[in-house]
Short mmCIF file of C-alpha atoms in Angstrom, two decimals:
data_model
loop_
_atom_site.label_atom_id
_atom_site.label_comp_id
_atom_site.label_asym_id
_atom_site.label_seq_id
_atom_site.Cartn_x
_atom_site.Cartn_y
_atom_site.Cartn_z
CA MET M 1 -0.08 0.12 0.00
CA ILE M 2 2.84 2.21 0.84
CA TYR M 3 4.60 1.74 -2.90
CA VAL M 4 0.64 2.32 -4.31
CA GLY M 5 0.74 6.15 -2.57
CA ILE M 6 4.49 6.84 -3.21
CA ILE M 7 3.67 5.89 -7.08
CA LEU M 8 0.34 8.09 -7.01
CA LEU M 9 2.56 10.60 -5.20
CA CYS M 10 5.17 10.75 -7.86
CA ILE M 11 2.87 10.92 -10.64
CA ILE M 12 1.20 13.74 -8.73
CA LEU M 13 4.51 15.70 -9.00
CA ALA M 14 5.06 14.75 -12.20
CA GLY M 15 2.00 16.94 -13.33
CA VAL M 16 2.45 19.55 -11.32
CA GLY M 17 5.75 19.88 -12.91
CA TYR M 18 4.90 19.60 -16.27
CA PHE M 19 1.86 21.91 -15.56
CA PHE M 20 4.18 24.66 -14.13
CA GLY M 21 7.73 24.03 -15.78
CA TYR M 22 7.50 22.43 -18.90
CA ARG M 23 8.02 24.67 -21.94
CA SER M 24 6.96 22.75 -24.71
CA LYS M 25 9.03 23.33 -28.11
CA GLY M 26 6.04 23.65 -30.49
CA LEU M 27 4.91 26.62 -28.34
CA MET M 28 8.02 28.58 -27.87
CA ARG M 29 8.25 28.62 -31.61
CA ILE M 30 4.71 30.09 -32.26
CA LYS M 31 5.88 32.63 -29.32
CA TYR M 32 8.78 33.86 -31.34
CA LEU M 33 6.87 33.78 -34.12
CA LEU M 34 4.15 35.80 -32.43
CA ASP M 35 6.88 38.34 -31.25
CA VAL M 36 8.67 38.74 -34.58
CA LYS M 37 5.26 39.52 -36.15
CA ALA M 38 4.27 41.83 -33.42
CA ARG M 39 7.73 43.80 -33.34
CA PHE M 40 7.51 44.60 -37.16
CA ALA M 41 3.94 45.72 -36.94
CA LYS M 42 4.23 48.21 -34.31
CA GLU M 43 7.28 49.45 -36.42
CA SER M 44 5.20 51.22 -38.64
CA GLU M 45 3.15 54.90 -38.34
CA GLY M 46 1.14 54.52 -41.12
CA ALA M 47 -1.52 52.13 -42.09
CA ARG M 48 -0.86 48.41 -42.42
CA ARG M 49 -2.25 44.91 -43.83
CA LEU M 50 -2.45 42.69 -41.24
CA LEU M 51 -3.05 38.97 -42.79
CA VAL M 52 -4.43 36.45 -40.09
CA GLY M 53 -5.04 33.19 -39.99
CA GLY M 54 -3.19 29.29 -39.67
CA SER M 55 0.03 28.15 -40.93
CA ASP M 56 -1.48 27.96 -44.60
CA VAL M 57 -0.83 32.05 -44.32
CA LEU M 58 2.92 31.21 -42.91
CA TYR M 59 3.95 29.49 -45.29
CA SER M 60 1.68 30.78 -48.71
CA PHE M 61 2.14 34.55 -48.20
CA ASP M 62 5.23 36.54 -48.81
CA THR M 63 4.83 39.30 -47.11
CA ASP M 64 8.16 41.23 -47.44
CA ALA M 65 7.49 41.37 -50.97
CA ILE M 66 3.78 42.16 -50.80
CA SER M 67 4.93 44.98 -48.49
CA ALA M 68 7.19 46.62 -51.43
CA LYS M 69 4.96 46.02 -54.20
CA THR M 70 1.76 47.90 -52.53
CA LYS M 71 3.48 50.51 -50.63
CA MET M 72 1.67 49.15 -47.79
CA ARG M 73 3.38 47.55 -44.24
CA THR M 74 2.01 43.96 -44.73
CA VAL M 75 2.11 41.53 -41.72
CA ASN M 76 2.01 38.05 -41.53
CA PHE M 77 0.08 37.18 -38.81
CA GLY M 78 -0.19 32.85 -39.77
CA LEU M 79 0.17 31.22 -36.79
CA ASN M 80 -1.02 27.78 -36.26
CA VAL M 81 -4.46 26.23 -36.70
CA GLY M 82 -4.57 24.34 -33.71
CA LEU M 83 -4.71 27.47 -31.36
CA GLY M 84 -8.40 28.34 -32.44
CA MET M 85 -10.29 31.20 -34.10
CA GLY M 86 -10.68 33.16 -30.77
CA PHE M 87 -6.95 32.89 -30.44
CA LEU M 88 -6.10 34.44 -34.01
CA LEU M 89 -8.79 37.08 -34.00
CA ASP M 90 -7.44 38.01 -30.33
CA VAL M 91 -4.00 38.75 -32.10
CA ALA M 92 -5.43 40.73 -34.71
CA ARG M 93 -7.51 42.51 -32.01
CA LYS M 94 -4.30 43.24 -30.16
CA TYR M 95 -2.01 44.73 -33.03
CA ALA M 96 -4.87 46.21 -35.26
CA LYS M 97 -5.79 49.83 -35.12
CA PRO M 98 -7.88 52.50 -36.94
CA GLY M 99 -6.66 52.64 -41.01
CA ASP M 100 -5.66 49.19 -40.98
CA GLU M 101 -7.17 46.29 -43.29
CA ILE M 102 -7.10 42.81 -42.19
CA VAL M 103 -7.27 39.69 -44.63
CA LEU M 104 -8.82 36.39 -42.40
CA CYS M 105 -7.41 33.91 -44.20
CA LEU M 106 -9.13 31.63 -42.18
CA ALA M 107 -9.02 27.08 -42.75
CA TYR M 108 -12.12 25.66 -42.95
CA SER M 109 -11.86 23.93 -39.69
CA LEU M 110 -11.35 27.00 -37.91
CA TYR M 111 -15.36 27.25 -38.25
CA PHE M 112 -16.26 24.59 -36.56
CA LYS M 113 -13.88 23.55 -34.24
CA PRO M 114 -13.21 25.14 -30.89
CA SER M 115 -12.76 28.54 -31.00
CA TYR M 116 -9.85 28.35 -28.44
CA ASP M 117 -8.50 25.17 -29.04
CA ILE M 118 -5.53 22.68 -28.07
CA PHE M 119 -2.32 25.00 -28.72
CA ALA M 120 -4.35 27.71 -27.32
CA TYR M 121 -4.68 25.95 -23.79
CA GLU M 122 -0.59 25.29 -24.08
CA TYR M 123 0.29 28.71 -25.00
CA TYR M 124 -1.82 29.83 -22.06
CA ARG M 125 -0.47 27.03 -19.78
CA MET M 126 2.77 28.45 -20.49
CA PHE M 127 1.90 32.30 -20.77
CA GLN M 128 -1.17 33.33 -19.52
CA LYS M 129 -2.87 30.98 -16.86
CA ARG M 130 -5.58 33.54 -15.92
CA GLU M 131 -6.83 32.58 -19.65
CA LEU M 132 -7.18 28.87 -18.90
CA ARG M 133 -10.32 30.01 -16.99
CA ARG M 134 -11.89 29.58 -21.02
CA PHE M 135 -11.53 26.11 -20.50
CA SER M 136 -13.58 23.66 -18.41
CA LEU M 137 -12.26 21.12 -16.70
CA LYS M 138 -12.41 18.23 -18.25
CA GLN M 139 -11.36 20.52 -21.21
CA GLN M 140 -8.41 21.21 -19.52
CA ALA M 141 -7.49 17.56 -18.75
CA TYR M 142 -8.33 16.67 -22.42
CA TYR M 143 -6.12 19.01 -23.70
CA LEU M 144 -3.17 18.80 -21.11
CA LEU M 145 -2.79 14.99 -22.23
CA GLY M 146 -3.44 16.04 -25.73
CA ASN M 147 -0.45 18.53 -25.78
CA LEU M 148 1.75 16.02 -23.67
CA LYS M 149 1.59 13.24 -26.64
CA LEU M 150 1.78 16.07 -29.02
CA ASN M 151 5.29 17.34 -27.22
CA LEU M 152 6.51 13.96 -27.30
CA GLU M 153 6.01 13.22 -31.14
CA TYR M 154 7.27 17.28 -31.84
CA LYS M 155 9.85 17.74 -34.57
CA GLN M 156 11.00 21.48 -35.60
CA LYS M 157 11.43 21.92 -38.82
CA GLN M 158 13.53 25.08 -39.85
CA PHE M 159 12.64 27.72 -42.08
CA ASP M 160 13.63 31.21 -43.26
CA LEU M 161 12.07 33.96 -41.44
CA ALA M 162 10.87 37.41 -43.60
CA LYS M 163 11.19 40.19 -41.25
CA SER M 164 7.25 40.48 -41.77
CA GLY M 165 6.60 37.18 -39.98
CA ALA M 166 6.53 35.20 -43.29
CA TYR M 167 7.99 31.94 -44.15
CA VAL M 168 10.11 32.33 -46.95
CA ASN M 169 12.50 29.96 -49.71
CA VAL M 170 9.80 26.94 -49.00
CA GLN M 171 10.03 24.33 -51.73
CA GLY M 172 7.22 21.86 -52.11
CA SER M 173 5.63 20.11 -49.13
CA ASP M 174 6.71 17.27 -46.99
CA PHE M 175 3.83 16.18 -44.87
CA VAL M 176 4.02 13.21 -42.28
CA GLU M 177 1.90 10.44 -43.24
CA GLN M 178 -0.75 10.79 -40.35
CA LYS M 179 -0.84 14.38 -41.46
CA ASN M 180 -1.52 13.55 -45.36
CA LYS M 181 -4.98 12.79 -45.24
CA PRO M 182 -8.41 14.28 -46.34
CA LEU M 183 -10.49 17.17 -44.34
CA VAL M 184 -13.63 15.95 -42.16
CA PHE M 185 -16.46 18.02 -42.09
CA PRO M 186 -19.42 18.01 -39.89
CA ASP M 187 -22.41 16.60 -41.38
CA ALA M 188 -24.55 19.77 -40.52
CA PHE M 189 -23.31 23.53 -40.48
CA GLY M 190 -24.35 26.02 -37.84
CA SER M 191 -23.64 29.16 -35.71
CA THR M 192 -20.93 27.86 -33.40
CA ALA M 193 -18.31 30.03 -30.88
CA ALA M 194 -15.78 30.33 -33.35
CA THR M 195 -18.44 31.72 -36.44
CA LYS M 196 -19.86 33.78 -33.06
CA ASP M 197 -16.34 35.33 -32.03
CA LEU M 198 -15.72 36.18 -35.92
CA GLU M 199 -19.12 38.29 -36.06
CA GLN M 200 -18.30 39.92 -33.09
CA PHE M 201 -14.69 40.85 -34.56
CA CYS M 202 -16.18 42.08 -37.68
CA GLU M 203 -18.55 44.17 -35.78
CA GLU M 204 -15.83 45.47 -33.48
CA CYS M 205 -13.77 46.75 -36.29
CA ALA M 206 -16.18 48.30 -38.18
CA ALA M 207 -16.92 50.58 -35.44
CA ASN M 208 -13.17 50.99 -35.07
CA ASP M 209 -12.56 52.10 -39.07
CA ILE M 210 -10.48 48.45 -39.36
CA LYS M 211 -11.42 47.09 -42.40
CA VAL M 212 -12.21 43.12 -42.36
CA TYR M 213 -11.60 41.10 -45.72
CA VAL M 214 -12.99 37.00 -44.80
CA THR M 215 -11.82 35.05 -47.84
CA TYR M 216 -10.47 31.38 -48.40
CA PRO M 217 -7.95 29.43 -47.40
CA SER M 218 -4.60 29.89 -48.85
CA ASN M 219 -3.25 26.97 -51.09
CA ALA M 220 -0.79 28.45 -53.01
CA LEU M 221 2.55 31.04 -52.65
CA PHE M 222 1.71 34.48 -53.25
#
């Protein structure tokens, strides 16, 4: 019985240590990307263009080239679809200012997945623990274990990062087998927490003289 108690105590201590101390390499990468993008956005005095979405935006839009071509500072706020719609909109909300334009290039899954998804939980666990109140205890347990599994499997890829926050010099694609699979859509579509967040975001931007364009997911380099 004593040994069982010791084992349970070790499991509890390991869980507490992970929760408060472990730094996921994948989320550290996302934090680094966000810092680069935010810094580039803040350097501009005039109106900016913010391209917002998941990693498809990160890979698909050479915003250094777009800035040079259009003469308007364009920031690539592509991060990761696993953060969820709400998280990505919060990023845009934080850095947009009157006169800006925002292009929301949103993956289809963002519309019906949780507005604050698995990587949003991990980001908040590491950097903003107060925001964990967005999740129920059941969701927290689920996402904690889910991130633990993903962290064990994580492999960092290396790409050139433009000063505007885009991945550049990317050639071709190399999906791991478990990710190379078709999208699965719900049988019926309706209003979700994510779509409600999107509607509210668009209303806020309209009230603050910020133009918003909602478009298709990106699937090619620009």
